[in-house]
Amino acid sequence: QVCSRQKLEATGPAGVVPFRTMVVPLRSCTSLFLLVAASLAEPAPNFTRVIHQQFRTGNTSEWPPEWRTLSQMWREKHPTWEWRFWNDEDEAEMFRQQLPEFHDLYQWIPICRQTSISRADLASYAILYLHGGMYADLDTAPLSSLDAALGAAVAAAAREDLAVIINIERFRAEEGSMEERGHGGYAEPYATDKDLMFSAAPRHKFFYEVLSGIKDYMAMHNSTVCKADIAAGTYDLMYMTSWGRLSMSVRAWSEHGMNRTNLRFLEDLFLRDREDATYIGFALHVLGHLDIISLQAQPPPTNVKYLERWLENSLKRQEKLLDSGSRAKPHLDLHIADMGSLQAVVQAPDLFILPIAASPSTLPKSALRSLDLKCTDLTTDTTDLGCFTDAIARTLRDEFPERPADLNLLVVFNQDGGIWEGSWDASKQQEFQSERAKLAESTKHEL
């Protein structure tokens, strides 16, 4: 019975696959032994293979159409991974039951900031801390499987408690142009964003410390950040919970954990009063090459009048470092078969930065929605993922001609192009249906 045709499965903790599941004809006990031995001899890297995504509702009919396609791409490229979706109720229960020390913060922050988006930020850190795996916003997608790249990172770190923050390269319109989140790539390793984050195993302390840093800052500065009048232009929301907070936390992380002194320095640097917050908001990611030591060596002036001069001088200093080939942190070669040179920026032994994502300016969310429609069979309402993926890959190659194509494992759609946060209200739905009807009519005429 043991030697008959059957399914041989590797077992492990939920979401953790130490080696491949195989379905094979087993002709003898000898072949069974050899297959198991071969599988054990070359195990796949041991890390949590779960994809986490979130939105207020799991009813995909209420999602923008391109989100449904992007989410489908995650599952299509990672068929052996678990996909887990989180809605508002799931996340509230998670904080209430598993992280009660942050539950009040989760409940209170949308009241303070008059927006609920920060709750999603808190939840993304909490999910990775409790469960590990890959967190991916719904406006992101993989162009290839992440198994090889993440497996190589875990193998190079020689530890299972590895956190990986994804660096996102963005288009530089012209020399010296500014992008508040930075232009990314190896030149600006700290141009990170919370759209994409990974933890090889549950309970990585980094994500817990990010939550703790937010909680402590909000407690200390309650009267400032919760002012009734928040209409003035400011980037402080992004630095309190979102991409700015993540980049500050990465810079403050070391082999000894979160350096609270360095984190406070960065908070004082980038979470300023409203009159200069908009300007200084550019600095954190424009200075995407400078680490905490470099920033502390020449900190900004306390007088807001001199901030512009300080930023200009800091940018010149950064350019000189880049021209000289200097790097903010050591780089580690990752050995991946059938893939070009990929290096991890080593912030700490348990935290790497990987430059494997790009965000195209020539394919904003509005154009992405049109692309999704063009790749959809209107008679069956199914999207051709090959058509969709190939078009995105071509866009990245055209927009980033000097970027190695092997690094384009992930794509992030940060450019709104008239669609804020992928909104899918009545007016957007009406626009989409109108475009769909025109396309259907033109297709009918072509036939």
Coordinates of C-alpha atoms in Angstrom, one line a residue:
Q1 CA 0.0 0.0 0.0
V2 CA 2.8 2.4 0.8
C3 CA 4.4 1.7 -2.5
S4 CA 1.3 2.3 -4.6
R5 CA 0.6 5.4 -6.7
Q6 CA -0.1 8.2 -4.1
K7 CA 0.6 11.7 -3.2
L8 CA 3.7 12.5 -1.2
E9 CA 3.5 15.7 0.8
A10 CA 6.0 17.6 2.9
T11 CA 4.4 18.8 6.1
G12 CA 5.2 21.8 8.3
P13 CA 3.6 24.7 10.1
A14 CA 0.7 26.5 8.4
G15 CA 2.0 28.6 5.5
V16 CA 5.6 27.3 5.9
V17 CA 6.7 24.9 3.1
P18 CA 10.2 23.4 3.8
F19 CA 10.3 21.5 0.5
R20 CA 8.1 20.9 -2.5
T21 CA 4.8 18.9 -2.6
M22 CA 5.0 16.2 -5.2
V23 CA 2.5 14.0 -7.0
V24 CA 4.4 11.1 -8.5
P25 CA 3.9 7.4 -9.4
L26 CA 5.8 5.4 -6.8
R27 CA 6.8 2.0 -8.3
S28 CA 8.6 0.5 -5.3
C29 CA 9.8 1.2 -1.8
T30 CA 13.2 2.0 -3.2
S31 CA 11.9 4.7 -5.4
L32 CA 9.9 6.1 -2.5
F33 CA 13.1 6.3 -0.4
L34 CA 15.1 7.9 -3.2
L35 CA 12.4 10.6 -3.9
V36 CA 12.2 11.5 -0.2
A37 CA 16.0 11.6 0.1
A38 CA 16.4 13.9 -3.0
S39 CA 13.7 16.2 -1.6
L40 CA 15.4 16.4 1.8
A41 CA 18.8 17.0 0.1
E42 CA 17.6 20.2 -1.6
P43 CA 15.0 21.8 0.6
A44 CA 13.4 25.0 -0.5
P45 CA 14.3 27.9 1.8
N46 CA 12.3 27.8 4.9
F47 CA 10.2 31.0 5.2
T48 CA 6.5 31.8 5.6
R49 CA 4.7 31.7 2.3
V50 CA 1.6 33.7 2.9
I51 CA 0.4 36.8 0.9
H52 CA -1.6 39.3 3.0
Q53 CA -3.9 41.9 1.4
Q54 CA -6.4 44.2 3.0
F55 CA -9.4 46.4 2.2
R56 CA -12.5 47.5 4.0
T57 CA -14.5 44.6 2.4
G58 CA -13.6 41.2 0.9
N59 CA -16.5 41.5 -1.6
T60 CA -14.5 41.8 -4.8
S61 CA -17.5 43.2 -6.7
E62 CA -16.9 46.3 -4.7
W63 CA -13.3 46.6 -5.7
P64 CA -12.0 48.6 -8.6
P65 CA -11.6 46.1 -11.6
E66 CA -7.9 46.6 -11.8
W67 CA -7.5 45.6 -8.1
R68 CA -9.2 42.3 -8.8
T69 CA -6.7 41.6 -11.6
L70 CA -3.7 42.7 -9.6
S71 CA -4.7 40.5 -6.7
Q72 CA -5.2 37.6 -9.1
M73 CA -1.7 38.1 -10.3
W74 CA -0.4 37.6 -6.8
R75 CA -2.1 34.2 -6.6
E76 CA -1.2 33.2 -10.2
K77 CA 2.5 33.8 -9.6
H78 CA 2.5 32.1 -6.2
P79 CA 0.3 29.0 -6.6
T80 CA 1.8 27.2 -3.6
W81 CA 1.4 30.2 -1.2
E82 CA -1.5 30.9 1.0
W83 CA -3.5 34.0 0.2
R84 CA -5.1 35.7 3.1
F85 CA -7.4 38.7 3.0
W86 CA -8.1 41.1 5.9
N87 CA -11.1 43.4 6.2
D88 CA -11.8 46.1 8.8
E89 CA -13.6 43.6 11.1
D90 CA -10.7 41.1 10.9
E91 CA -8.1 43.8 11.8
A92 CA -10.1 45.3 14.7
E93 CA -10.5 41.8 16.1
M94 CA -6.7 41.2 15.6
F95 CA -5.8 44.2 17.7
R96 CA -8.5 43.5 20.3
Q97 CA -7.4 39.9 20.9
Q98 CA -3.8 39.7 20.0
L99 CA -2.3 43.1 20.4
P100 CA -4.4 44.8 23.1
E101 CA -1.6 47.2 23.9
F102 CA -2.2 48.9 20.5
H103 CA -6.0 48.6 20.4
D104 CA -6.7 52.0 21.8
L105 CA -4.3 53.5 19.2
Y106 CA -6.1 51.6 16.4
Q107 CA -9.4 52.9 17.6
W108 CA -8.4 56.4 18.2
I109 CA -6.1 57.4 15.3
P110 CA -8.8 57.9 12.7
I111 CA -10.6 60.3 15.1
C112 CA -7.4 62.2 15.7
R113 CA -6.5 62.5 12.0
Q114 CA -10.0 62.6 10.6
T115 CA -9.1 59.8 8.2
S116 CA -9.1 56.0 8.5
I117 CA -6.1 55.3 6.2
S118 CA -3.7 55.2 9.2
R119 CA -5.6 52.2 10.5
A120 CA -4.6 50.3 7.4
D121 CA -1.0 51.3 8.1
L122 CA -1.1 50.0 11.6
A123 CA -2.7 46.8 10.5
S124 CA 0.0 46.0 7.9
Y125 CA 2.7 46.2 10.6
A126 CA 0.6 44.1 13.0
I127 CA -0.2 41.4 10.4
L128 CA 3.5 40.9 9.6
Y129 CA 4.5 40.8 13.2
L130 CA 1.9 38.2 14.2
H131 CA 1.9 36.1 11.1
G132 CA 4.9 36.8 8.9
G133 CA 4.8 36.5 5.1
M134 CA 4.4 39.1 2.4
Y135 CA 2.2 42.1 2.8
A136 CA 1.1 43.7 -0.5
D137 CA -1.2 46.6 -1.1
L138 CA -3.9 46.1 -3.6
D139 CA -2.3 48.5 -6.1
T140 CA 0.8 46.3 -6.4
A141 CA 1.5 43.1 -8.4
P142 CA 4.3 40.6 -9.0
L143 CA 5.7 40.2 -12.5
S144 CA 7.5 37.0 -11.4
S145 CA 7.5 34.7 -8.5
L146 CA 9.3 36.0 -5.4
D147 CA 10.3 32.5 -4.2
A148 CA 13.9 32.7 -5.6
A149 CA 14.7 36.2 -4.5
L150 CA 13.2 35.9 -1.0
G151 CA 14.7 32.4 -0.6
A152 CA 18.1 33.8 -1.6
A153 CA 17.8 36.6 0.9
V154 CA 16.9 34.2 3.7
A155 CA 19.7 31.9 2.7
A156 CA 22.3 34.8 2.6
A157 CA 21.1 36.0 6.0
A158 CA 21.5 32.5 7.4
R159 CA 18.6 33.1 9.7
E160 CA 14.8 32.6 9.5
D161 CA 13.9 35.8 11.4
L162 CA 14.7 38.1 8.4
A163 CA 12.6 41.2 7.5
V164 CA 12.8 42.5 3.9
I165 CA 11.7 46.0 3.0
I166 CA 11.2 46.6 -0.7
N167 CA 12.8 49.5 -2.3
I168 CA 10.8 51.1 -5.1
E169 CA 12.4 52.9 -8.0
R170 CA 10.5 55.8 -9.4
F171 CA 10.9 57.8 -12.6
R172 CA 13.3 60.8 -12.4
A173 CA 11.7 63.3 -14.8
E174 CA 14.9 65.4 -15.0
E175 CA 18.2 65.8 -13.3
G176 CA 17.7 67.2 -9.8
S177 CA 13.9 66.6 -9.9
M178 CA 12.2 65.8 -6.6
E179 CA 10.0 62.9 -5.7
E180 CA 8.9 63.1 -2.1
R181 CA 9.2 59.4 -1.6
G182 CA 12.6 59.3 -3.4
H183 CA 13.7 57.8 -6.7
G184 CA 14.8 54.5 -5.2
G185 CA 17.2 51.9 -6.6
Y186 CA 20.6 51.2 -5.3
A187 CA 21.4 55.0 -5.4
E188 CA 18.6 55.7 -2.8
P189 CA 18.1 52.6 -0.7
Y190 CA 15.9 54.4 1.9
A191 CA 13.3 55.2 -0.8
T192 CA 11.0 52.6 0.7
D193 CA 7.3 52.3 1.1
K194 CA 4.9 50.2 3.1
D195 CA 3.2 48.9 -0.1
L196 CA 5.4 45.9 0.0
M197 CA 7.0 44.3 3.1
F198 CA 8.1 40.8 4.0
S199 CA 8.9 38.9 7.2
A200 CA 10.4 35.4 6.8
A201 CA 8.8 34.3 10.1
P202 CA 6.2 35.6 12.6
R203 CA 7.2 37.8 15.5
H204 CA 9.9 39.8 13.9
K205 CA 10.6 42.5 16.5
F206 CA 11.0 45.2 13.8
F207 CA 7.3 45.4 13.0
Y208 CA 6.4 45.5 16.7
E209 CA 8.8 48.4 17.2
V210 CA 7.3 50.3 14.3
L211 CA 4.0 50.1 16.1
S212 CA 5.5 51.1 19.4
G213 CA 7.2 54.1 17.8
I214 CA 3.9 55.3 16.4
K215 CA 2.2 54.8 19.8
D216 CA 4.9 56.7 21.7
Y217 CA 5.0 59.6 19.2
M218 CA 1.2 60.0 19.2
A219 CA 1.2 60.0 23.0
M220 CA 3.9 62.6 23.3
H221 CA 2.5 64.9 20.6
N222 CA -1.2 64.4 21.0
S223 CA -2.0 68.1 21.2
T224 CA 0.0 68.9 18.0
V225 CA -1.0 66.0 15.7
C226 CA -4.7 66.0 16.7
K227 CA -5.4 69.7 16.1
A228 CA -8.9 70.3 14.8
D229 CA -7.6 72.3 11.8
I230 CA -5.6 69.9 9.6
A231 CA -6.5 71.4 6.3
A232 CA -3.1 73.0 5.8
G233 CA -0.8 71.1 3.4
T234 CA 1.5 68.8 5.3
Y235 CA 3.2 65.5 5.0
D236 CA 3.1 64.6 8.6
L237 CA 0.5 61.9 8.2
M238 CA 2.8 60.0 5.9
Y239 CA 5.6 60.3 8.5
M240 CA 3.4 59.3 11.4
T241 CA 2.2 55.9 10.1
S242 CA 3.0 55.4 6.4
W243 CA 6.0 55.4 4.1
G244 CA 7.9 58.1 6.0
R245 CA 7.4 56.2 9.3
L246 CA 8.7 53.0 7.7
S247 CA 11.8 54.8 6.3
M248 CA 12.6 56.4 9.6
S249 CA 12.2 53.1 11.4
V250 CA 14.5 51.3 8.9
R251 CA 17.2 53.9 9.4
A252 CA 16.9 53.7 13.1
W253 CA 17.1 49.8 13.2
S254 CA 20.4 48.2 14.0
E255 CA 21.8 44.8 15.0
H256 CA 20.7 45.7 18.6
G257 CA 17.1 46.5 17.5
M258 CA 15.4 49.9 17.4
N259 CA 17.6 52.7 18.5
R260 CA 15.1 55.0 20.2
T261 CA 17.5 57.9 20.3
N262 CA 18.1 57.8 16.6
L263 CA 14.3 57.4 16.0
R264 CA 13.6 60.5 18.0
F265 CA 16.2 62.4 16.0
L266 CA 14.5 61.4 12.8
E267 CA 11.1 62.3 14.2
D268 CA 12.3 65.7 15.2
L269 CA 13.8 66.1 11.8
F270 CA 10.9 65.1 9.6
L271 CA 7.8 65.6 11.8
R272 CA 7.9 69.4 12.1
D273 CA 5.4 72.1 12.6
R274 CA 3.0 72.7 9.8
E275 CA 4.5 75.8 8.4
D276 CA 7.6 73.9 7.2
A277 CA 6.3 70.3 7.2
T278 CA 5.4 70.4 3.5
Y279 CA 8.9 71.5 2.5
I280 CA 10.8 69.2 4.9
G281 CA 8.6 66.4 3.8
F282 CA 10.7 66.1 0.6
A283 CA 13.9 65.7 2.5
L284 CA 13.7 62.2 4.0
H285 CA 13.4 60.4 0.7
V286 CA 15.2 62.9 -1.5
L287 CA 18.1 62.2 0.8
G288 CA 17.5 58.5 0.2
H289 CA 21.2 57.6 0.3
L290 CA 22.2 59.1 3.6
D291 CA 22.0 56.9 6.7
I292 CA 21.4 58.0 10.2
I293 CA 25.1 58.7 11.0
S294 CA 25.4 61.0 8.0
L295 CA 22.3 62.9 8.9
Q296 CA 23.4 63.3 12.5
A297 CA 26.8 64.6 11.4
Q298 CA 25.2 67.6 9.7
P299 CA 21.7 68.0 11.1
P300 CA 19.3 70.6 9.8
P301 CA 19.1 74.1 11.4
T302 CA 16.5 74.8 13.9
N303 CA 15.6 78.1 12.1
V304 CA 13.2 77.2 9.3
K305 CA 14.7 80.1 7.1
Y306 CA 17.8 78.0 6.6
L307 CA 16.2 74.7 5.8
E308 CA 16.4 75.2 2.0
R309 CA 20.1 75.9 2.1
W310 CA 20.6 72.9 4.3
L311 CA 18.7 70.6 1.9
E312 CA 20.6 71.9 -1.1
N313 CA 24.0 71.3 0.7
S314 CA 22.8 67.9 1.8
L315 CA 21.8 66.9 -1.7
K316 CA 25.3 68.0 -3.0
R317 CA 26.9 65.9 -0.3
Q318 CA 24.8 62.9 -1.3
E319 CA 25.7 63.4 -5.0
K320 CA 29.4 63.4 -4.1
L321 CA 29.0 60.2 -2.2
L322 CA 27.2 58.6 -5.1
D323 CA 29.8 59.8 -7.6
S324 CA 32.6 58.3 -5.4
G325 CA 30.8 55.0 -5.3
S326 CA 30.3 55.2 -1.6
R327 CA 27.4 53.3 -0.1
A328 CA 25.3 54.0 2.9
K329 CA 25.2 50.4 4.0
P330 CA 27.0 47.2 2.9
H331 CA 25.6 45.3 0.0
L332 CA 25.3 41.5 -0.1
D333 CA 25.3 39.5 -3.3
L334 CA 22.4 37.1 -3.6
H335 CA 23.0 34.0 -5.8
I336 CA 19.9 33.3 -7.8
A337 CA 19.8 30.9 -10.8
D338 CA 18.7 32.4 -14.1
M339 CA 18.7 35.9 -12.7
G340 CA 21.2 38.7 -13.0
S341 CA 23.0 40.5 -10.2
L342 CA 20.8 41.2 -7.2
Q343 CA 22.2 42.7 -4.1
A344 CA 20.6 43.2 -0.8
V345 CA 21.3 46.4 1.2
V346 CA 22.1 45.1 4.7
Q347 CA 20.7 47.6 7.2
A348 CA 21.2 45.0 10.0
P349 CA 21.8 41.2 10.1
D350 CA 18.0 40.7 10.4
L351 CA 16.8 43.5 8.1
F352 CA 17.6 43.7 4.3
I353 CA 16.4 46.2 1.7
L354 CA 15.8 44.7 -1.7
P355 CA 15.4 47.0 -4.8
I356 CA 13.1 44.7 -6.7
A357 CA 10.1 47.0 -7.4
A358 CA 9.4 49.9 -9.7
S359 CA 6.5 52.4 -10.0
P360 CA 5.8 53.7 -13.5
S361 CA 4.7 57.3 -14.0
T362 CA 3.5 56.5 -17.5
L363 CA 1.0 54.0 -16.3
P364 CA -1.0 55.8 -13.6
K365 CA -4.0 54.2 -12.0
S366 CA -6.4 55.7 -14.5
A367 CA -4.4 54.2 -17.4
L368 CA -4.1 50.9 -15.6
R369 CA -7.9 50.7 -15.4
S370 CA -8.1 51.2 -19.1
L371 CA -5.4 48.6 -19.7
D372 CA -7.3 46.1 -17.6
L373 CA -10.4 46.7 -19.7
K374 CA -8.5 46.2 -22.9
C375 CA -7.1 42.9 -21.7
T376 CA -10.6 41.7 -20.7
D377 CA -12.8 39.4 -22.7
L378 CA -16.0 41.3 -22.5
T379 CA -18.2 38.3 -23.3
T380 CA -16.9 36.2 -20.4
D381 CA -15.7 39.1 -18.2
T382 CA -12.3 37.4 -17.7
T383 CA -9.0 39.3 -17.9
D384 CA -6.1 37.8 -19.8
L385 CA -3.3 38.0 -17.2
G386 CA -0.6 37.5 -19.9
C387 CA -1.8 40.5 -21.8
F388 CA -2.0 42.6 -18.6
T389 CA 1.4 41.4 -17.3
D390 CA 3.2 41.9 -20.6
A391 CA 2.0 45.4 -21.1
I392 CA 3.1 46.4 -17.6
A393 CA 6.6 44.8 -18.1
R394 CA 7.0 46.7 -21.4
T395 CA 6.1 49.9 -19.7
L396 CA 8.8 49.3 -17.0
R397 CA 11.4 48.5 -19.6
D398 CA 10.6 51.7 -21.6
E399 CA 10.5 53.9 -18.6
F400 CA 13.6 52.5 -16.9
P401 CA 15.9 51.5 -19.8
E402 CA 19.0 51.4 -17.6
R403 CA 17.4 49.3 -14.8
P404 CA 18.1 45.6 -15.2
A405 CA 14.9 43.8 -16.2
D406 CA 15.7 41.1 -13.6
L407 CA 15.0 43.6 -10.9
N408 CA 11.5 44.2 -12.1
L409 CA 9.9 41.5 -9.9
L410 CA 7.3 43.8 -8.5
V411 CA 5.3 46.8 -9.7
V412 CA 3.6 49.5 -7.6
F413 CA 1.0 51.9 -8.9
N414 CA 1.5 55.0 -6.9
Q415 CA 0.7 57.6 -9.6
D416 CA -3.0 58.4 -9.2
G417 CA -3.7 60.0 -12.6
G418 CA -7.0 61.3 -11.4
I419 CA -8.0 58.2 -9.3
W420 CA -7.2 58.8 -5.6
E421 CA -6.5 55.5 -3.8
G422 CA -8.1 53.5 -6.5
S423 CA -11.5 55.0 -5.6
W424 CA -14.5 53.2 -7.0
D425 CA -17.4 55.6 -6.2
A426 CA -20.5 56.0 -8.4
S427 CA -18.9 58.5 -10.8
K428 CA -15.8 56.3 -11.4
Q429 CA -18.1 53.3 -11.9
Q430 CA -20.1 55.3 -14.4
E431 CA -17.0 56.4 -16.3
F432 CA -15.8 52.8 -16.4
Q433 CA -19.1 51.4 -17.7
S434 CA -19.1 54.1 -20.4
E435 CA -15.5 53.2 -21.5
R436 CA -16.5 49.5 -21.5
A437 CA -19.5 50.2 -23.7
K438 CA -17.4 52.1 -26.2
L439 CA -14.8 49.3 -26.3
A440 CA -17.5 46.7 -26.8
E441 CA -19.0 48.7 -29.7
S442 CA -15.7 49.1 -31.4
T443 CA -14.9 45.4 -31.0
K444 CA -18.3 44.6 -32.5
H445 CA -17.5 46.7 -35.6
E446 CA -14.1 45.2 -36.0
L447 CA -15.6 41.7 -36.0

